[in-house]
C-alpha positions as MATLAB code, in Angstrom:
seq = 'MDLEKHSQKPVAPVEPAGIRASDADRDRIADILREALAEGRLDAEEHSDRIDAVYRAKTLGELQPLVRDLPVAGAGTGDAAGSPVPGGRAYGYGPDDPTAPAESLVAVFSSSTRKGRWRIGRSTRAFALFGNVEIDLTEALFGQRTTVINATSIFGNVEVRVPENISLRGNGTGVFGNFEVLTLEAADPDAPVVIVNGYSVFGNVEAKPKRGKWITDLHRRSRRHLGH';
ca = [
      36.349   41.414   77.849;
      33.086   41.734   75.915;
      31.083   41.612   79.140;
      33.201   44.363   80.607;
      32.648   46.537   77.549;
      28.893   46.060   77.633;
      28.751   46.813   81.349;
      30.343   50.257   80.940;
      27.864   53.117   81.270;
      27.761   55.560   78.340;
      29.072   59.028   79.038;
      26.146   61.373   79.604;
      25.999   64.176   77.019;
      26.617   67.680   78.237;
      23.433   69.703   78.547;
      23.324   72.594   76.035;
      23.316   75.122   78.871;
      26.566   73.652   80.150;
      28.482   74.039   76.884;
      31.393   76.426   77.160;
      30.677   79.834   75.623;
      32.856   81.086   72.790;
      33.914   84.680   72.090;
      31.409   84.717   69.223;
      28.634   83.667   71.645;
      29.514   86.511   73.990;
      29.678   89.036   71.143;
      26.256   87.893   69.889;
      24.707   88.474   73.328;
      26.502   91.822   73.649;
      24.993   92.882   70.297;
      21.479   92.070   71.547;
      22.103   94.092   74.706;
      23.462   96.995   72.673;
      20.297   97.055   70.564;
      18.157   96.884   73.712;
      19.962   99.939   75.093;
      19.478  101.789   71.799;
      15.752  101.009   71.819;
      15.283  102.042   75.448;
      14.469   98.514   76.661;
      17.419   98.736   79.081;
      18.743  101.772   80.874;
      22.466  102.534   81.012;
      22.961  100.885   84.423;
      21.149   97.674   83.432;
      23.120   97.528   80.184;
      26.427   97.988   82.004;
      25.615   95.270   84.564;
      24.589   92.779   81.883;
      27.618   93.502   79.701;
      29.890   92.829   82.669;
      28.088   89.518   83.196;
      28.440   88.628   79.491;
      32.207   88.788   79.549;
      32.408   86.910   82.861;
      30.191   84.089   81.557;
      31.835   80.704   81.032;
      28.877   78.714   79.655;
      25.868   79.219   77.393;
      23.659   78.678   80.422;
      25.103   81.818   82.008;
      24.496   83.866   78.859;
      20.889   82.890   78.149;
      19.276   84.595   81.196;
      20.891   87.901   80.204;
      18.671   88.223   77.108;
      15.705   86.075   78.118;
      13.463   89.154   78.457;
      14.682   90.794   75.218;
      13.761   90.297   71.548;
      16.416   88.812   69.298;
      17.037   88.984   65.573;
      14.444   87.102   63.556;
      11.880   87.091   66.362;
       9.538   89.400   64.472;
      10.450   92.628   66.263;
      11.332   94.379   63.027;
      14.273   96.313   64.470;
      16.138   93.717   66.518;
      19.868   93.258   66.103;
      20.812   92.687   62.487;
      17.291   92.802   61.043;
      15.990   95.497   58.705;
      14.076   98.454   60.082;
      10.998   99.983   58.475;
      11.822  103.243   56.728;
      15.562  102.590   56.933;
      15.990  103.550   53.273;
      15.214  107.136   54.204;
      18.559  107.263   55.972;
      20.595  105.285   53.454;
      20.958  102.160   55.589;
      22.630   99.250   53.855;
      22.844   95.587   54.897;
      24.515   95.297   58.298;
      27.741   93.278   58.360;
      28.373   92.003   61.924;
      31.795   90.691   60.868;
      33.052   94.074   59.696;
      36.108   95.192   61.695;
      35.839   98.222   63.948;
      37.445  101.399   62.701;
      40.094  102.843   65.020;
      41.094  106.452   65.550;
      44.217  106.848   67.692;
      45.918  110.026   68.847;
      49.087  109.723   70.943;
      50.727  113.119   71.444;
      48.906  114.061   68.232;
      45.445  114.574   66.746;
      43.137  112.401   64.650;
      40.028  113.625   62.838;
      37.243  111.876   60.930;
      34.718  114.142   59.234;
      33.045  114.922   55.932;
      31.050  112.457   53.852;
      32.001  108.941   54.927;
      30.175  105.728   55.766;
      30.504  104.919   59.435;
      30.403  101.262   60.461;
      28.611   99.697   63.394;
      31.614  100.107   65.719;
      34.355  102.710   66.044;
      37.149  102.900   68.625;
      38.633  106.236   69.658;
      41.752  106.414   71.851;
      43.455  109.637   72.920;
      46.634  109.707   75.003;
      47.942  113.244   75.423;
      46.154  113.890   72.127;
      42.868  114.828   70.522;
      40.344  112.726   68.538;
      37.496  114.423   66.695;
      34.627  112.388   65.176;
      32.153  114.483   63.182;
      29.073  112.513   62.066;
      27.111  115.477   60.726;
      27.799  114.479   57.102;
      28.342  110.764   57.673;
      26.369  108.019   55.917;
      25.096  105.442   58.384;
      25.418  101.853   57.163;
      23.100  100.631   59.929;
      20.672  102.041   62.446;
      22.838  101.578   65.575;
      26.411  102.814   65.761;
      28.628  102.357   68.821;
      31.654  104.511   69.577;
      33.970  103.219   72.311;
      36.002  106.192   73.522;
      38.998  106.242   75.860;
      40.749  109.433   76.851;
      43.850  109.546   79.070;
      45.208  113.059   79.509;
      43.534  113.724   76.173;
      40.294  114.657   74.482;
      37.661  112.786   72.423;
      34.914  114.862   70.826;
      31.915  113.432   68.967;
      29.526  115.645   67.009;
      26.230  114.345   65.601;
      23.250  115.753   63.635;
      20.484  117.260   65.734;
      17.781  114.796   64.657;
      19.299  111.441   65.603;
      19.231  109.586   68.941;
      22.356  109.926   71.063;
      23.039  107.920   74.207;
      26.049  107.260   76.380;
      27.446  105.206   79.216;
      30.796  106.025   80.766;
      32.895  107.332   83.630;
      35.275  110.190   84.263;
      38.142  109.672   86.721;
      39.589  113.088   87.535;
      38.181  113.928   84.126;
      34.951  114.464   82.229;
      32.593  112.053   80.453;
      29.627  113.946   79.054;
      27.059  112.762   76.512;
      24.109  115.045   75.787;
      21.256  112.539   75.452;
      18.984  112.977   72.439;
      15.838  111.115   71.446;
      14.873  111.462   67.780;
      11.222  112.033   66.931;
      11.562  109.568   64.049;
      11.809  105.989   65.415;
      13.822  104.958   62.337;
      16.500  107.610   62.829;
      20.081  106.467   63.484;
      21.142  105.788   67.068;
      24.673  106.622   68.223;
      25.873  105.155   71.526;
      29.070  106.501   73.074;
      30.665  104.259   75.708;
      33.976  104.626   77.508;
      35.884  106.536   80.154;
      38.306  109.373   80.670;
      41.223  109.623   83.077;
      42.461  113.175   83.566;
      40.865  113.816   80.183;
      37.625  114.563   78.388;
      35.053  112.568   76.413;
      32.220  114.663   75.036;
      29.375  113.925   72.612;
      26.700  116.413   71.570;
      24.733  117.631   68.538;
      26.028  120.238   66.135;
      23.514  123.031   65.693;
      21.973  123.398   62.261;
      22.966  119.897   61.038;
      20.057  117.610   60.104;
      20.559  114.147   58.706;
      17.386  113.881   56.569;
      18.328  116.753   54.266;
      21.841  115.398   53.971;
      20.750  111.933   52.883;
      18.244  113.331   50.401;
      21.139  115.129   48.733;
      23.392  112.071   49.090;
      20.883  109.791   47.334;
      20.724  112.230   44.408;
      24.514  112.385   44.330;
      24.839  108.590   44.380;
      22.026  108.058   41.910;
      19.694  106.125   44.305;
];
């Protein structure tokens, strides 16, 4: 019996690349891709293709090539996912919490509005079914540099309004409907970035700046109000 035990070959360890990917692994890679889109390292088509591959991936080895040519947090880029950005205090950025739940705005045969002075998180979901969702960020406080809004409109309407001096980008589709994001590129590289993703079916998703609204003046007043 002892000879038989000693003659058995040890089971070869699984290579790291072959380890099954978890949901947290996929979300981490998706965050890096989101930051790359916000920084202009990827265009909308490249981002969409890589995101699709992220959520099809079964192993870590399938995920790694998707961000091999991109900086990651802690790699000394200064503004990679989750790391602080120079000058961020000018816009009231606080520490980013990647575990914070996404806020949801839902309108089903009704309307839902978010506006005024409020702190928007890194992710917001908007869903309109025979209804209307309005998201007004012109007086919002940004808790982080990059904010993603995932919008879905089915026989409904989702409207996003932002200050004139932030970056605004979008990636989406309209099916017998309209998906329109007016792309903006802020002159200040530390300005907030809002990314609107999603689709509309017999509906409308629209994101554009609101004339006369500038985030710098707002946050100067906000810091005085909050005592910072």
